[in-house]
Amino acid sequence: GDSVTQMEGPVTLSEEAFLTINCTYTATGYPSLFWYVQYPGEGLQLLLKATKADDKGSNKGFEATYRKETTSFHLEKGSVQVSDSAVYFCALSGTGGFKTIFGAGTRLFVKA
Amino acid sequence: DAGVIQSPRHEVTEMGQEVTLRCKPISGHNSLFWYRQTMMRGLELLIYFNNNVPIDDSGMPEDRFSAKMPNASFSTLKIQPSEPRDSAVYFCASSPREGRNEKLFFGSGTQLSVL
């Protein structure tokens, strides 16, 4: 079945460091890809998305490019802030009836 | 917009008791999803509805779990009888329509503890 694999956390960085969180997927067809973020005690919220190959999603300094050839959607940010500390989920949708399937999540800690 | 509203925020119950979780989706949204989040299994889709009709319940763990959506503005997830392994955070999410590009709007979740 369809699945999403993310790098294991936690990831600990100093403020202003470069961030990469790896995400790869397995899916039949051509899914849409998403990154969601979850802050403590809250539900997930959409960070960015890409709906077709070579699309780049971006928001709040975060970026991810839909790479069909490597089935990847890695999340990047050039300079992280303490306020970026959260859990990040990679997800896909659009195969098997439009349900959204999530990866295990990667916890990010940013130190001042 | 009030967002997706879930109640209660926290529920503590004893093994064997019935538990009912409630969700009010965003007005006008046609799709509704129930997810369960645990450390061991991550975020699992339990069931989703489109236009109040259950479309995929393959994630419902067993017959002890049931979900209903009697109208467009209300859904329940019931566990009867509850067991300690049901302890988790249960999220409800809605989206404007069924589609591969649609983002999900999540509620704040219900933290369930079964003792």
PDB file of N, CA, C and O in Angstrom, chain A residues 11 15 17 29 31 61 64-65 70 81 84 108 111:
ATOM      1  N   VAL A  11      15.537  16.028  15.726  1.00  0.00           N
ATOM      2  CA  VAL A  11      16.582  16.827  15.101  1.00  0.00           C
ATOM      3  C   VAL A  11      16.799  18.046  15.986  1.00  0.00           C
ATOM      4  O   VAL A  11      15.840  18.750  16.301  1.00  0.00           O
ATOM      5  N   GLU A  15      19.894  28.009  16.481  1.00  0.00           N
ATOM      6  CA  GLU A  15      19.208  29.058  15.722  1.00  0.00           C
ATOM      7  C   GLU A  15      20.079  29.496  14.545  1.00  0.00           C
ATOM      8  O   GLU A  15      21.295  29.583  14.649  1.00  0.00           O
ATOM      9  N   ALA A  17      20.647  27.832  11.881  1.00  0.00           N
ATOM     10  CA  ALA A  17      21.203  26.705  11.133  1.00  0.00           C
ATOM     11  C   ALA A  17      20.294  26.342   9.968  1.00  0.00           C
ATOM     12  O   ALA A  17      19.110  26.718   9.923  1.00  0.00           O
ATOM     13  N   GLY A  29       0.172   5.723  -8.917  1.00  0.00           N
ATOM     14  CA  GLY A  29      -0.347   6.951  -9.493  1.00  0.00           C
ATOM     15  C   GLY A  29       0.497   8.158  -9.117  1.00  0.00           C
ATOM     16  O   GLY A  29       1.682   8.038  -8.806  1.00  0.00           O
ATOM     17  N   PRO A  31       0.389  11.132  -6.556  1.00  0.00           N
ATOM     18  CA  PRO A  31      -0.249  11.782  -5.410  1.00  0.00           C
ATOM     19  C   PRO A  31       0.092  13.255  -5.310  1.00  0.00           C
ATOM     20  O   PRO A  31       1.032  13.735  -5.954  1.00  0.00           O
ATOM     21  N   GLY A  61       9.378  30.592   4.763  1.00  0.00           N
ATOM     22  CA  GLY A  61      10.794  30.276   4.625  1.00  0.00           C
ATOM     23  C   GLY A  61      11.080  28.803   4.402  1.00  0.00           C
ATOM     24  O   GLY A  61      12.216  28.425   4.108  1.00  0.00           O
ATOM     25  N   ALA A  64       9.883  22.813  -0.262  1.00  0.00           N
ATOM     26  CA  ALA A  64      10.016  21.395  -0.607  1.00  0.00           C
ATOM     27  C   ALA A  64       9.670  21.232  -2.075  1.00  0.00           C
ATOM     28  O   ALA A  64       8.718  21.848  -2.558  1.00  0.00           O
ATOM     29  N   THR A  65      10.431  20.401  -2.783  1.00  0.00           N
ATOM     30  CA  THR A  65      10.222  20.179  -4.211  1.00  0.00           C
ATOM     31  C   THR A  65       9.796  18.744  -4.460  1.00  0.00           C
ATOM     32  O   THR A  65      10.417  17.807  -3.947  1.00  0.00           O
ATOM     33  N   THR A  70      12.921  10.518  -7.783  1.00  0.00           N
ATOM     34  CA  THR A  70      13.457   9.943  -6.544  1.00  0.00           C
ATOM     35  C   THR A  70      12.358   9.713  -5.508  1.00  0.00           C
ATOM     36  O   THR A  70      12.653   9.328  -4.374  1.00  0.00           O
ATOM     37  N   GLN A  81      14.486  29.193  13.348  1.00  0.00           N
ATOM     38  CA  GLN A  81      14.304  29.998  14.545  1.00  0.00           C
ATOM     39  C   GLN A  81      13.786  29.110  15.674  1.00  0.00           C
ATOM     40  O   GLN A  81      13.245  28.029  15.428  1.00  0.00           O
ATOM     41  N   ASP A  84      10.404  27.658  15.386  1.00  0.00           N
ATOM     42  CA  ASP A  84      10.159  26.544  14.449  1.00  0.00           C
ATOM     43  C   ASP A  84      10.150  25.194  15.149  1.00  0.00           C
ATOM     44  O   ASP A  84       9.864  24.165  14.521  1.00  0.00           O
ATOM     45  N   LEU A 108      11.539  18.529  15.779  1.00  0.00           N
ATOM     46  CA  LEU A 108      12.633  19.489  15.623  1.00  0.00           C
ATOM     47  C   LEU A 108      12.742  20.334  16.881  1.00  0.00           C
ATOM     48  O   LEU A 108      11.752  20.907  17.336  1.00  0.00           O
ATOM     49  N   LYS A 111      17.671  25.436  19.333  1.00  0.00           N
ATOM     50  CA  LYS A 111      18.232  26.063  20.534  1.00  0.00           C
ATOM     51  C   LYS A 111      18.636  27.498  20.223  1.00  0.00           C
ATOM     52  O   LYS A 111      19.195  27.780  19.166  1.00  0.00           O
TER      53      LYS A 111
END
